[in-house]
């Protein structure tokens, strides 16, 4: 059993006097422990002294103190977390939906302002001056001002009863056309065959919806012809599609209230170029021998090229 008395030293001190005798502990005691006893020691006059710091009791008491401290800290932390949770729930319960929305809006506004600042700094680092930034912002504002008009035209294109969309005029891909009819159907109407532009790449029949709306309100039928774009087709394919579309209009427009003797061909940008090439190609076919034609250049009363042709 370990000795209850803490060792004074594990080795004899070099400063001990010659009158001091080193006495080792018993075998069952700690072999590393030694006790210094003077040679003048009188056993009869010895006073028994209880060890002040016994090993076992010191260790147990220290462990108990540590356990008490840890337990107190845990209880205090749990009480603090419980109080914080209760207060947070109370705040959430007292928060109205309007306050929640305002808080979210404020957060979004702050984040937007922060990101805008970062974008401006990035543009300045890239060498983009404030003049270009102001022009870009002005262009964005201009687009936002035009947005209501675009929405109105798109609504008219998809939901108006005066629009006949995607009428098939040929067997090739995108051989479709849109018809814009006047509200008053009495009598025959003049017809405008319109070929939209788009750099021969992004041309589409819906680009002529605003023109169709404005002219149909003035008692004119508008036919917007769609055609294959590059790389789906070459210029020859585009001219072929436009020729088939014009042929359909010349031979079938009377069914929609149009006058086949008053047909006007119009094109814009790349569409003007395609329309002009179509007229030239059709005139060459008419002068050739043995070539069958489904429509004649003489049926076109006039040609109008906008920003091209």
PDB file of C-alpha atoms in Angstrom:
ATOM      1  CA  UNK A   1       0.000   0.000   0.000  1.00  0.00           C
ATOM      2  CA  UNK A   2       1.436   3.432  -0.940  1.00  0.00           C
ATOM      3  CA  UNK A   3       2.679   5.525   1.920  1.00  0.00           C
ATOM      4  CA  UNK A   4       0.223   8.254   3.000  1.00  0.00           C
ATOM      5  CA  UNK A   5       3.062  10.660   3.648  1.00  0.00           C
ATOM      6  CA  UNK A   6       4.372  12.723   0.749  1.00  0.00           C
ATOM      7  CA  UNK A   7       8.128  12.172   0.235  1.00  0.00           C
ATOM      8  CA  UNK A   8      10.324  14.977   1.308  1.00  0.00           C
ATOM      9  CA  UNK A   9      12.841  14.081  -1.366  1.00  0.00           C
ATOM     10  CA  UNK A  10      13.542  11.178  -3.607  1.00  0.00           C
ATOM     11  CA  UNK A  11      17.281  11.290  -2.996  1.00  0.00           C
ATOM     12  CA  UNK A  12      19.364  12.345  -0.020  1.00  0.00           C
ATOM     13  CA  UNK A  13      20.346  15.968  -0.071  1.00  0.00           C
ATOM     14  CA  UNK A  14      23.968  16.772  -0.481  1.00  0.00           C
ATOM     15  CA  UNK A  15      23.600  19.509   2.127  1.00  0.00           C
ATOM     16  CA  UNK A  16      22.574  17.109   4.911  1.00  0.00           C
ATOM     17  CA  UNK A  17      24.972  17.090   7.888  1.00  0.00           C
ATOM     18  CA  UNK A  18      26.974  14.152   9.052  1.00  0.00           C
ATOM     19  CA  UNK A  19      24.729  13.815  12.098  1.00  0.00           C
ATOM     20  CA  UNK A  20      21.896  12.820   9.942  1.00  0.00           C
ATOM     21  CA  UNK A  21      21.135   9.193   9.150  1.00  0.00           C
ATOM     22  CA  UNK A  22      19.240   8.089   6.074  1.00  0.00           C
ATOM     23  CA  UNK A  23      16.636   5.481   6.863  1.00  0.00           C
ATOM     24  CA  UNK A  24      14.797   3.820   3.994  1.00  0.00           C
ATOM     25  CA  UNK A  25      11.140   3.001   4.119  1.00  0.00           C
ATOM     26  CA  UNK A  26       9.790  -0.465   4.596  1.00  0.00           C
ATOM     27  CA  UNK A  27       9.430  -2.879   1.714  1.00  0.00           C
ATOM     28  CA  UNK A  28       5.665  -2.414   1.441  1.00  0.00           C
ATOM     29  CA  UNK A  29       6.130   1.339   1.282  1.00  0.00           C
ATOM     30  CA  UNK A  30       7.103   3.349  -1.744  1.00  0.00           C
ATOM     31  CA  UNK A  31      10.700   2.318  -2.518  1.00  0.00           C
ATOM     32  CA  UNK A  32      11.504   5.774  -3.841  1.00  0.00           C
ATOM     33  CA  UNK A  33      10.575   7.461  -0.596  1.00  0.00           C
ATOM     34  CA  UNK A  34      13.228   8.137   2.067  1.00  0.00           C
ATOM     35  CA  UNK A  35      13.039   9.860   5.454  1.00  0.00           C
ATOM     36  CA  UNK A  36      15.804  11.875   7.050  1.00  0.00           C
ATOM     37  CA  UNK A  37      16.066  11.152  10.786  1.00  0.00           C
ATOM     38  CA  UNK A  38      18.577  12.810  13.061  1.00  0.00           C
ATOM     39  CA  UNK A  39      20.880  10.620  15.171  1.00  0.00           C
ATOM     40  CA  UNK A  40      19.734  12.498  18.265  1.00  0.00           C
ATOM     41  CA  UNK A  41      16.174  11.416  17.700  1.00  0.00           C
ATOM     42  CA  UNK A  42      14.456  10.201  20.881  1.00  0.00           C
ATOM     43  CA  UNK A  43      11.520   7.894  20.172  1.00  0.00           C
ATOM     44  CA  UNK A  44       9.978   8.572  23.599  1.00  0.00           C
ATOM     45  CA  UNK A  45       9.725  12.296  22.885  1.00  0.00           C
ATOM     46  CA  UNK A  46       8.267  11.829  19.420  1.00  0.00           C
ATOM     47  CA  UNK A  47       4.861  13.399  18.823  1.00  0.00           C
ATOM     48  CA  UNK A  48       2.686  11.643  16.276  1.00  0.00           C
ATOM     49  CA  UNK A  49       1.755  14.027  13.465  1.00  0.00           C
ATOM     50  CA  UNK A  50      -1.010  13.307  11.026  1.00  0.00           C
ATOM     51  CA  UNK A  51       0.063  13.844   7.424  1.00  0.00           C
ATOM     52  CA  UNK A  52      -1.189  17.145   6.105  1.00  0.00           C
ATOM     53  CA  UNK A  53      -1.533  16.075   2.459  1.00  0.00           C
ATOM     54  CA  UNK A  54      -2.176  12.379   2.112  1.00  0.00           C
ATOM     55  CA  UNK A  55      -1.977  11.236  -1.506  1.00  0.00           C
ATOM     56  CA  UNK A  56      -5.323   9.544  -1.851  1.00  0.00           C
ATOM     57  CA  UNK A  57      -7.308  12.240  -0.075  1.00  0.00           C
ATOM     58  CA  UNK A  58      -5.511  15.008  -1.982  1.00  0.00           C
ATOM     59  CA  UNK A  59      -6.283  13.386  -5.327  1.00  0.00           C
ATOM     60  CA  UNK A  60      -9.914  12.698  -4.386  1.00  0.00           C
ATOM     61  CA  UNK A  61     -10.496  16.214  -3.118  1.00  0.00           C
ATOM     62  CA  UNK A  62      -8.945  17.715  -6.250  1.00  0.00           C
ATOM     63  CA  UNK A  63     -11.143  15.519  -8.435  1.00  0.00           C
ATOM     64  CA  UNK A  64     -14.238  16.523  -6.476  1.00  0.00           C
ATOM     65  CA  UNK A  65     -13.410  20.213  -6.869  1.00  0.00           C
ATOM     66  CA  UNK A  66     -12.885  19.816 -10.609  1.00  0.00           C
ATOM     67  CA  UNK A  67     -16.139  17.894 -10.960  1.00  0.00           C
ATOM     68  CA  UNK A  68     -18.011  20.597  -9.060  1.00  0.00           C
ATOM     69  CA  UNK A  69     -16.556  23.311 -11.289  1.00  0.00           C
ATOM     70  CA  UNK A  70     -17.459  21.439 -14.489  1.00  0.00           C
ATOM     71  CA  UNK A  71     -20.970  20.711 -13.219  1.00  0.00           C
ATOM     72  CA  UNK A  72     -21.507  24.359 -12.298  1.00  0.00           C
ATOM     73  CA  UNK A  73     -20.275  25.515 -15.720  1.00  0.00           C
ATOM     74  CA  UNK A  74     -22.554  23.066 -17.542  1.00  0.00           C
ATOM     75  CA  UNK A  75     -25.590  24.102 -15.496  1.00  0.00           C
ATOM     76  CA  UNK A  76     -24.853  27.768 -16.093  1.00  0.00           C
ATOM     77  CA  UNK A  77     -24.405  27.209 -19.847  1.00  0.00           C
ATOM     78  CA  UNK A  78     -27.649  25.244 -20.127  1.00  0.00           C
ATOM     79  CA  UNK A  79     -29.508  27.942 -18.187  1.00  0.00           C
ATOM     80  CA  UNK A  80     -28.044  30.641 -20.490  1.00  0.00           C
ATOM     81  CA  UNK A  81     -28.939  28.724 -23.668  1.00  0.00           C
ATOM     82  CA  UNK A  82     -32.457  28.079 -22.397  1.00  0.00           C
ATOM     83  CA  UNK A  83     -32.911  31.766 -21.590  1.00  0.00           C
ATOM     84  CA  UNK A  84     -31.538  32.854 -24.987  1.00  0.00           C
ATOM     85  CA  UNK A  85     -33.764  30.375 -26.822  1.00  0.00           C
ATOM     86  CA  UNK A  86     -36.846  31.539 -24.933  1.00  0.00           C
ATOM     87  CA  UNK A  87     -36.065  35.184 -25.682  1.00  0.00           C
ATOM     88  CA  UNK A  88     -35.468  34.429 -29.394  1.00  0.00           C
ATOM     89  CA  UNK A  89     -38.759  32.569 -29.662  1.00  0.00           C
ATOM     90  CA  UNK A  90     -40.506  35.454 -27.971  1.00  0.00           C
ATOM     91  CA  UNK A  91     -39.001  37.912 -30.458  1.00  0.00           C
ATOM     92  CA  UNK A  92     -40.014  35.727 -33.410  1.00  0.00           C
ATOM     93  CA  UNK A  93     -43.523  35.393 -32.038  1.00  0.00           C
ATOM     94  CA  UNK A  94     -43.825  39.158 -31.583  1.00  0.00           C
ATOM     95  CA  UNK A  95     -42.505  39.884 -35.126  1.00  0.00           C
ATOM     96  CA  UNK A  96     -45.320  40.679 -37.553  1.00  0.00           C
ATOM     97  CA  UNK A  97     -45.293  39.609 -41.247  1.00  0.00           C
ATOM     98  CA  UNK A  98     -44.818  43.234 -42.291  1.00  0.00           C
ATOM     99  CA  UNK A  99     -41.729  43.550 -40.108  1.00  0.00           C
ATOM    100  CA  UNK A 100     -40.382  40.298 -41.522  1.00  0.00           C
ATOM    101  CA  UNK A 101     -40.892  41.497 -45.112  1.00  0.00           C
ATOM    102  CA  UNK A 102     -39.277  44.855 -44.358  1.00  0.00           C
ATOM    103  CA  UNK A 103     -36.327  43.099 -42.779  1.00  0.00           C
ATOM    104  CA  UNK A 104     -35.887  40.863 -45.843  1.00  0.00           C
ATOM    105  CA  UNK A 105     -36.200  43.835 -48.207  1.00  0.00           C
ATOM    106  CA  UNK A 106     -33.592  45.710 -46.234  1.00  0.00           C
ATOM    107  CA  UNK A 107     -31.260  42.734 -46.382  1.00  0.00           C
ATOM    108  CA  UNK A 108     -31.696  42.373 -50.152  1.00  0.00           C
ATOM    109  CA  UNK A 109     -31.144  46.098 -50.676  1.00  0.00           C
ATOM    110  CA  UNK A 110     -27.966  46.018 -48.617  1.00  0.00           C
ATOM    111  CA  UNK A 111     -26.628  43.028 -50.532  1.00  0.00           C
ATOM    112  CA  UNK A 112     -27.505  44.644 -53.871  1.00  0.00           C
ATOM    113  CA  UNK A 113     -25.751  47.860 -52.912  1.00  0.00           C
ATOM    114  CA  UNK A 114     -22.693  45.908 -51.797  1.00  0.00           C
ATOM    115  CA  UNK A 115     -22.536  43.861 -55.013  1.00  0.00           C
ATOM    116  CA  UNK A 116     -23.004  46.988 -57.122  1.00  0.00           C
ATOM    117  CA  UNK A 117     -20.031  48.555 -55.388  1.00  0.00           C
ATOM    118  CA  UNK A 118     -17.930  45.479 -56.046  1.00  0.00           C
ATOM    119  CA  UNK A 119     -18.921  45.510 -59.734  1.00  0.00           C
ATOM    120  CA  UNK A 120     -17.940  49.161 -60.054  1.00  0.00           C
ATOM    121  CA  UNK A 121     -14.570  48.461 -58.449  1.00  0.00           C
ATOM    122  CA  UNK A 122     -14.026  45.501 -60.775  1.00  0.00           C
ATOM    123  CA  UNK A 123     -14.835  47.608 -63.830  1.00  0.00           C
ATOM    124  CA  UNK A 124     -12.455  50.315 -62.637  1.00  0.00           C
ATOM    125  CA  UNK A 125      -9.686  47.741 -62.221  1.00  0.00           C
ATOM    126  CA  UNK A 126     -10.368  46.454 -65.750  1.00  0.00           C
ATOM    127  CA  UNK A 127      -9.910  49.936 -67.144  1.00  0.00           C
ATOM    128  CA  UNK A 128     -13.567  50.647 -67.862  1.00  0.00           C
ATOM    129  CA  UNK A 129     -14.152  54.312 -67.159  1.00  0.00           C
ATOM    130  CA  UNK A 130     -17.209  55.890 -65.610  1.00  0.00           C
ATOM    131  CA  UNK A 131     -18.219  57.229 -69.021  1.00  0.00           C
ATOM    132  CA  UNK A 132     -18.802  53.705 -70.315  1.00  0.00           C
ATOM    133  CA  UNK A 133     -20.535  52.734 -67.083  1.00  0.00           C
ATOM    134  CA  UNK A 134     -22.927  55.674 -67.323  1.00  0.00           C
ATOM    135  CA  UNK A 135     -23.666  54.853 -70.965  1.00  0.00           C
ATOM    136  CA  UNK A 136     -24.360  51.248 -70.066  1.00  0.00           C
ATOM    137  CA  UNK A 137     -26.702  52.323 -67.273  1.00  0.00           C
ATOM    138  CA  UNK A 138     -28.440  54.734 -69.652  1.00  0.00           C
ATOM    139  CA  UNK A 139     -28.903  51.916 -72.150  1.00  0.00           C
ATOM    140  CA  UNK A 140     -30.372  49.727 -69.411  1.00  0.00           C
ATOM    141  CA  UNK A 141     -32.790  52.495 -68.402  1.00  0.00           C
ATOM    142  CA  UNK A 142     -33.786  52.953 -72.050  1.00  0.00           C
ATOM    143  CA  UNK A 143     -34.474  49.222 -72.360  1.00  0.00           C
ATOM    144  CA  UNK A 144     -36.578  49.315 -69.194  1.00  0.00           C
ATOM    145  CA  UNK A 145     -38.615  52.187 -70.631  1.00  0.00           C
ATOM    146  CA  UNK A 146     -39.232  50.185 -73.814  1.00  0.00           C
ATOM    147  CA  UNK A 147     -40.160  47.034 -71.924  1.00  0.00           C
ATOM    148  CA  UNK A 148     -43.890  47.905 -71.532  1.00  0.00           C
ATOM    149  CA  UNK A 149     -44.142  48.296 -75.319  1.00  0.00           C
ATOM    150  CA  UNK A 150     -42.491  44.922 -75.919  1.00  0.00           C
ATOM    151  CA  UNK A 151     -44.842  43.273 -73.447  1.00  0.00           C
ATOM    152  CA  UNK A 152     -47.847  44.832 -75.163  1.00  0.00           C
ATOM    153  CA  UNK A 153     -46.730  43.650 -78.620  1.00  0.00           C
ATOM    154  CA  UNK A 154     -45.972  40.139 -77.319  1.00  0.00           C
ATOM    155  CA  UNK A 155     -49.424  39.949 -75.733  1.00  0.00           C
ATOM    156  CA  UNK A 156     -50.987  41.047 -79.023  1.00  0.00           C
ATOM    157  CA  UNK A 157     -48.983  38.473 -80.998  1.00  0.00           C
ATOM    158  CA  UNK A 158     -49.954  35.493 -78.844  1.00  0.00           C
ATOM    159  CA  UNK A 159     -53.529  36.358 -77.850  1.00  0.00           C
ATOM    160  CA  UNK A 160     -55.050  38.561 -80.567  1.00  0.00           C
ATOM    161  CA  UNK A 161     -57.770  37.085 -82.760  1.00  0.00           C
ATOM    162  CA  UNK A 162     -56.512  39.086 -85.736  1.00  0.00           C
ATOM    163  CA  UNK A 163     -53.258  37.088 -85.856  1.00  0.00           C
ATOM    164  CA  UNK A 164     -53.073  33.756 -87.700  1.00  0.00           C
ATOM    165  CA  UNK A 165     -49.785  32.242 -86.608  1.00  0.00           C
ATOM    166  CA  UNK A 166     -47.631  29.547 -88.224  1.00  0.00           C
ATOM    167  CA  UNK A 167     -49.518  28.925 -91.459  1.00  0.00           C
ATOM    168  CA  UNK A 168     -47.634  26.260 -93.418  1.00  0.00           C
ATOM    169  CA  UNK A 169     -46.576  27.280 -96.937  1.00  0.00           C
ATOM    170  CA  UNK A 170     -43.939  24.614 -97.742  1.00  0.00           C
ATOM    171  CA  UNK A 171     -42.425  21.288 -96.789  1.00  0.00           C
ATOM    172  CA  UNK A 172     -39.023  22.496 -95.566  1.00  0.00           C
ATOM    173  CA  UNK A 173     -38.230  23.379 -91.952  1.00  0.00           C
ATOM    174  CA  UNK A 174     -39.485  26.795 -90.869  1.00  0.00           C
ATOM    175  CA  UNK A 175     -41.727  27.134 -93.903  1.00  0.00           C
ATOM    176  CA  UNK A 176     -44.310  29.099 -91.899  1.00  0.00           C
ATOM    177  CA  UNK A 177     -45.860  32.545 -92.077  1.00  0.00           C
ATOM    178  CA  UNK A 178     -48.021  34.769 -89.862  1.00  0.00           C
ATOM    179  CA  UNK A 179     -51.021  36.725 -91.091  1.00  0.00           C
ATOM    180  CA  UNK A 180     -52.202  39.966 -89.466  1.00  0.00           C
ATOM    181  CA  UNK A 181     -55.795  40.624 -90.483  1.00  0.00           C
ATOM    182  CA  UNK A 182     -57.780  43.859 -90.087  1.00  0.00           C
ATOM    183  CA  UNK A 183     -60.738  43.893 -87.713  1.00  0.00           C
ATOM    184  CA  UNK A 184     -63.095  44.880 -90.536  1.00  0.00           C
ATOM    185  CA  UNK A 185     -63.357  41.974 -92.968  1.00  0.00           C
ATOM    186  CA  UNK A 186     -65.576  43.649 -95.584  1.00  0.00           C
ATOM    187  CA  UNK A 187     -64.030  44.006 -99.038  1.00  0.00           C
ATOM    188  CA  UNK A 188     -60.634  42.944-100.291  1.00  0.00           C
ATOM    189  CA  UNK A 189     -57.547  44.388 -98.622  1.00  0.00           C
ATOM    190  CA  UNK A 190     -54.090  45.275 -99.911  1.00  0.00           C
ATOM    191  CA  UNK A 191     -51.389  42.856 -98.833  1.00  0.00           C
ATOM    192  CA  UNK A 192     -47.811  43.394 -97.633  1.00  0.00           C
ATOM    193  CA  UNK A 193     -45.494  40.381 -97.804  1.00  0.00           C
ATOM    194  CA  UNK A 194     -42.818  41.130 -95.219  1.00  0.00           C
ATOM    195  CA  UNK A 195     -39.488  39.299 -94.849  1.00  0.00           C
ATOM    196  CA  UNK A 196     -37.821  40.012 -91.514  1.00  0.00           C
ATOM    197  CA  UNK A 197     -34.113  40.651 -91.006  1.00  0.00           C
ATOM    198  CA  UNK A 198     -31.626  39.176 -88.579  1.00  0.00           C
ATOM    199  CA  UNK A 199     -28.168  39.079 -90.217  1.00  0.00           C
ATOM    200  CA  UNK A 200     -29.212  35.875 -92.038  1.00  0.00           C
ATOM    201  CA  UNK A 201     -28.792  34.117 -88.670  1.00  0.00           C
ATOM    202  CA  UNK A 202     -31.560  35.138 -86.257  1.00  0.00           C
ATOM    203  CA  UNK A 203     -34.379  36.121 -88.602  1.00  0.00           C
ATOM    204  CA  UNK A 204     -37.837  35.116 -87.369  1.00  0.00           C
ATOM    205  CA  UNK A 205     -41.384  35.851 -88.457  1.00  0.00           C
ATOM    206  CA  UNK A 206     -42.395  37.229 -85.055  1.00  0.00           C
ATOM    207  CA  UNK A 207     -40.010  40.180 -85.485  1.00  0.00           C
ATOM    208  CA  UNK A 208     -42.620  41.773 -87.754  1.00  0.00           C
ATOM    209  CA  UNK A 209     -45.411  41.706 -85.165  1.00  0.00           C
ATOM    210  CA  UNK A 210     -45.289  45.459 -84.492  1.00  0.00           C
ATOM    211  CA  UNK A 211     -45.445  46.238 -88.221  1.00  0.00           C
ATOM    212  CA  UNK A 212     -48.292  43.776 -88.628  1.00  0.00           C
ATOM    213  CA  UNK A 213     -50.212  45.355 -85.757  1.00  0.00           C
ATOM    214  CA  UNK A 214     -49.832  48.897 -87.070  1.00  0.00           C
ATOM    215  CA  UNK A 215     -50.705  48.104 -90.693  1.00  0.00           C
ATOM    216  CA  UNK A 216     -53.614  45.815 -89.827  1.00  0.00           C
ATOM    217  CA  UNK A 217     -55.141  48.672 -87.837  1.00  0.00           C
ATOM    218  CA  UNK A 218     -54.995  50.661 -91.107  1.00  0.00           C
ATOM    219  CA  UNK A 219     -56.956  48.025 -93.032  1.00  0.00           C
ATOM    220  CA  UNK A 220     -53.913  46.293 -94.578  1.00  0.00           C
ATOM    221  CA  UNK A 221     -53.152  42.567 -94.426  1.00  0.00           C
ATOM    222  CA  UNK A 222     -49.550  41.754 -93.451  1.00  0.00           C
ATOM    223  CA  UNK A 223     -47.914  38.372 -94.117  1.00  0.00           C
ATOM    224  CA  UNK A 224     -44.613  37.817 -92.263  1.00  0.00           C
ATOM    225  CA  UNK A 225     -42.645  35.050 -93.986  1.00  0.00           C
ATOM    226  CA  UNK A 226     -40.279  32.842 -92.003  1.00  0.00           C
ATOM    227  CA  UNK A 227     -37.282  31.142 -93.623  1.00  0.00           C
ATOM    228  CA  UNK A 228     -34.296  28.965 -92.829  1.00  0.00           C
ATOM    229  CA  UNK A 229     -31.337  30.771 -91.272  1.00  0.00           C
ATOM    230  CA  UNK A 230     -27.663  30.003 -91.380  1.00  0.00           C
ATOM    231  CA  UNK A 231     -26.330  27.385 -90.643  1.00  0.00           C
ATOM    232  CA  UNK A 232     -29.609  25.562 -91.349  1.00  0.00           C
ATOM    233  CA  UNK A 233     -29.475  26.832 -94.895  1.00  0.00           C
ATOM    234  CA  UNK A 234     -27.512  28.925 -97.366  1.00  0.00           C
ATOM    235  CA  UNK A 235     -28.554  32.104 -99.155  1.00  0.00           C
ATOM    236  CA  UNK A 236     -29.993  29.972-101.949  1.00  0.00           C
ATOM    237  CA  UNK A 237     -32.159  28.117 -99.413  1.00  0.00           C
ATOM    238  CA  UNK A 238     -33.349  31.405 -97.925  1.00  0.00           C
ATOM    239  CA  UNK A 239     -34.277  32.713-101.372  1.00  0.00           C
ATOM    240  CA  UNK A 240     -36.092  29.468-102.149  1.00  0.00           C
ATOM    241  CA  UNK A 241     -38.113  29.697 -98.905  1.00  0.00           C
ATOM    242  CA  UNK A 242     -39.016  33.336 -99.569  1.00  0.00           C
ATOM    243  CA  UNK A 243     -40.109  32.462-103.111  1.00  0.00           C
ATOM    244  CA  UNK A 244     -42.389  29.700-101.836  1.00  0.00           C
ATOM    245  CA  UNK A 245     -43.850  32.059 -99.228  1.00  0.00           C
ATOM    246  CA  UNK A 246     -44.597  34.707-101.849  1.00  0.00           C
ATOM    247  CA  UNK A 247     -46.138  32.041-104.081  1.00  0.00           C
ATOM    248  CA  UNK A 248     -48.454  30.962-101.256  1.00  0.00           C
ATOM    249  CA  UNK A 249     -49.535  34.560-100.703  1.00  0.00           C
ATOM    250  CA  UNK A 250     -50.206  35.200-104.386  1.00  0.00           C
ATOM    251  CA  UNK A 251     -52.277  32.034-104.770  1.00  0.00           C
ATOM    252  CA  UNK A 252     -54.112  31.866-101.410  1.00  0.00           C
ATOM    253  CA  UNK A 253     -54.426  35.364 -99.960  1.00  0.00           C
ATOM    254  CA  UNK A 254     -57.922  35.791-101.388  1.00  0.00           C
ATOM    255  CA  UNK A 255     -59.141  33.193 -98.878  1.00  0.00           C
ATOM    256  CA  UNK A 256     -58.209  35.597 -96.082  1.00  0.00           C
ATOM    257  CA  UNK A 257     -59.754  38.689 -97.655  1.00  0.00           C
ATOM    258  CA  UNK A 258     -56.656  39.920 -99.500  1.00  0.00           C
ATOM    259  CA  UNK A 259     -56.460  41.298-103.019  1.00  0.00           C
ATOM    260  CA  UNK A 260     -54.035  39.202-105.163  1.00  0.00           C
ATOM    261  CA  UNK A 261     -53.630  42.139-107.531  1.00  0.00           C
ATOM    262  CA  UNK A 262     -52.350  44.461-104.787  1.00  0.00           C
ATOM    263  CA  UNK A 263     -49.433  42.641-103.223  1.00  0.00           C
ATOM    264  CA  UNK A 264     -46.403  44.624-102.031  1.00  0.00           C
ATOM    265  CA  UNK A 265     -43.082  43.009-101.128  1.00  0.00           C
ATOM    266  CA  UNK A 266     -41.160  44.466 -98.196  1.00  0.00           C
ATOM    267  CA  UNK A 267     -37.945  43.390 -96.468  1.00  0.00           C
ATOM    268  CA  UNK A 268     -35.856  44.724 -93.623  1.00  0.00           C
ATOM    269  CA  UNK A 269     -32.045  44.472 -93.432  1.00  0.00           C
ATOM    270  CA  UNK A 270     -31.096  40.898 -94.360  1.00  0.00           C
ATOM    271  CA  UNK A 271     -34.760  40.333 -95.249  1.00  0.00           C
ATOM    272  CA  UNK A 272     -34.540  43.175 -97.782  1.00  0.00           C
ATOM    273  CA  UNK A 273     -31.539  41.488 -99.374  1.00  0.00           C
ATOM    274  CA  UNK A 274     -33.368  38.148 -99.539  1.00  0.00           C
ATOM    275  CA  UNK A 275     -36.472  39.790-101.015  1.00  0.00           C
ATOM    276  CA  UNK A 276     -34.430  41.551-103.720  1.00  0.00           C
ATOM    277  CA  UNK A 277     -32.609  38.319-104.585  1.00  0.00           C
ATOM    278  CA  UNK A 278     -35.961  36.539-104.756  1.00  0.00           C
ATOM    279  CA  UNK A 279     -37.316  39.040-107.274  1.00  0.00           C
ATOM    280  CA  UNK A 280     -34.193  38.772-109.430  1.00  0.00           C
ATOM    281  CA  UNK A 281     -34.204  34.981-109.267  1.00  0.00           C
ATOM    282  CA  UNK A 282     -37.899  34.847-110.190  1.00  0.00           C
ATOM    283  CA  UNK A 283     -37.357  37.201-113.124  1.00  0.00           C
ATOM    284  CA  UNK A 284     -34.563  34.933-114.391  1.00  0.00           C
ATOM    285  CA  UNK A 285     -36.880  31.923-114.122  1.00  0.00           C
ATOM    286  CA  UNK A 286     -39.598  33.703-116.106  1.00  0.00           C
ATOM    287  CA  UNK A 287     -37.216  34.485-118.950  1.00  0.00           C
ATOM    288  CA  UNK A 288     -35.949  30.935-119.156  1.00  0.00           C
ATOM    289  CA  UNK A 289     -37.480  28.301-121.377  1.00  0.00           C
ATOM    290  CA  UNK A 290     -39.298  25.366-119.857  1.00  0.00           C
ATOM    291  CA  UNK A 291     -39.119  26.640-116.276  1.00  0.00           C
ATOM    292  CA  UNK A 292     -42.449  26.412-114.473  1.00  0.00           C
ATOM    293  CA  UNK A 293     -43.269  29.289-112.153  1.00  0.00           C
ATOM    294  CA  UNK A 294     -45.944  29.451-109.463  1.00  0.00           C
ATOM    295  CA  UNK A 295     -46.033  33.242-109.263  1.00  0.00           C
ATOM    296  CA  UNK A 296     -44.954  36.166-111.393  1.00  0.00           C
ATOM    297  CA  UNK A 297     -42.940  39.274-110.669  1.00  0.00           C
ATOM    298  CA  UNK A 298     -45.729  41.250-112.329  1.00  0.00           C
ATOM    299  CA  UNK A 299     -48.013  40.341-109.425  1.00  0.00           C
ATOM    300  CA  UNK A 300     -45.841  42.418-107.082  1.00  0.00           C
ATOM    301  CA  UNK A 301     -46.999  46.020-107.231  1.00  0.00           C
ATOM    302  CA  UNK A 302     -43.920  47.450-105.492  1.00  0.00           C
ATOM    303  CA  UNK A 303     -40.802  46.509-103.590  1.00  0.00           C
ATOM    304  CA  UNK A 304     -39.692  48.289-100.402  1.00  0.00           C
ATOM    305  CA  UNK A 305     -36.292  47.653 -98.820  1.00  0.00           C
ATOM    306  CA  UNK A 306     -35.790  48.941 -95.272  1.00  0.00           C
ATOM    307  CA  UNK A 307     -32.197  49.439 -94.058  1.00  0.00           C
ATOM    308  CA  UNK A 308     -30.896  47.146 -96.780  1.00  0.00           C
ATOM    309  CA  UNK A 309     -31.681  45.537-100.109  1.00  0.00           C
TER     310      UNK A 309
END
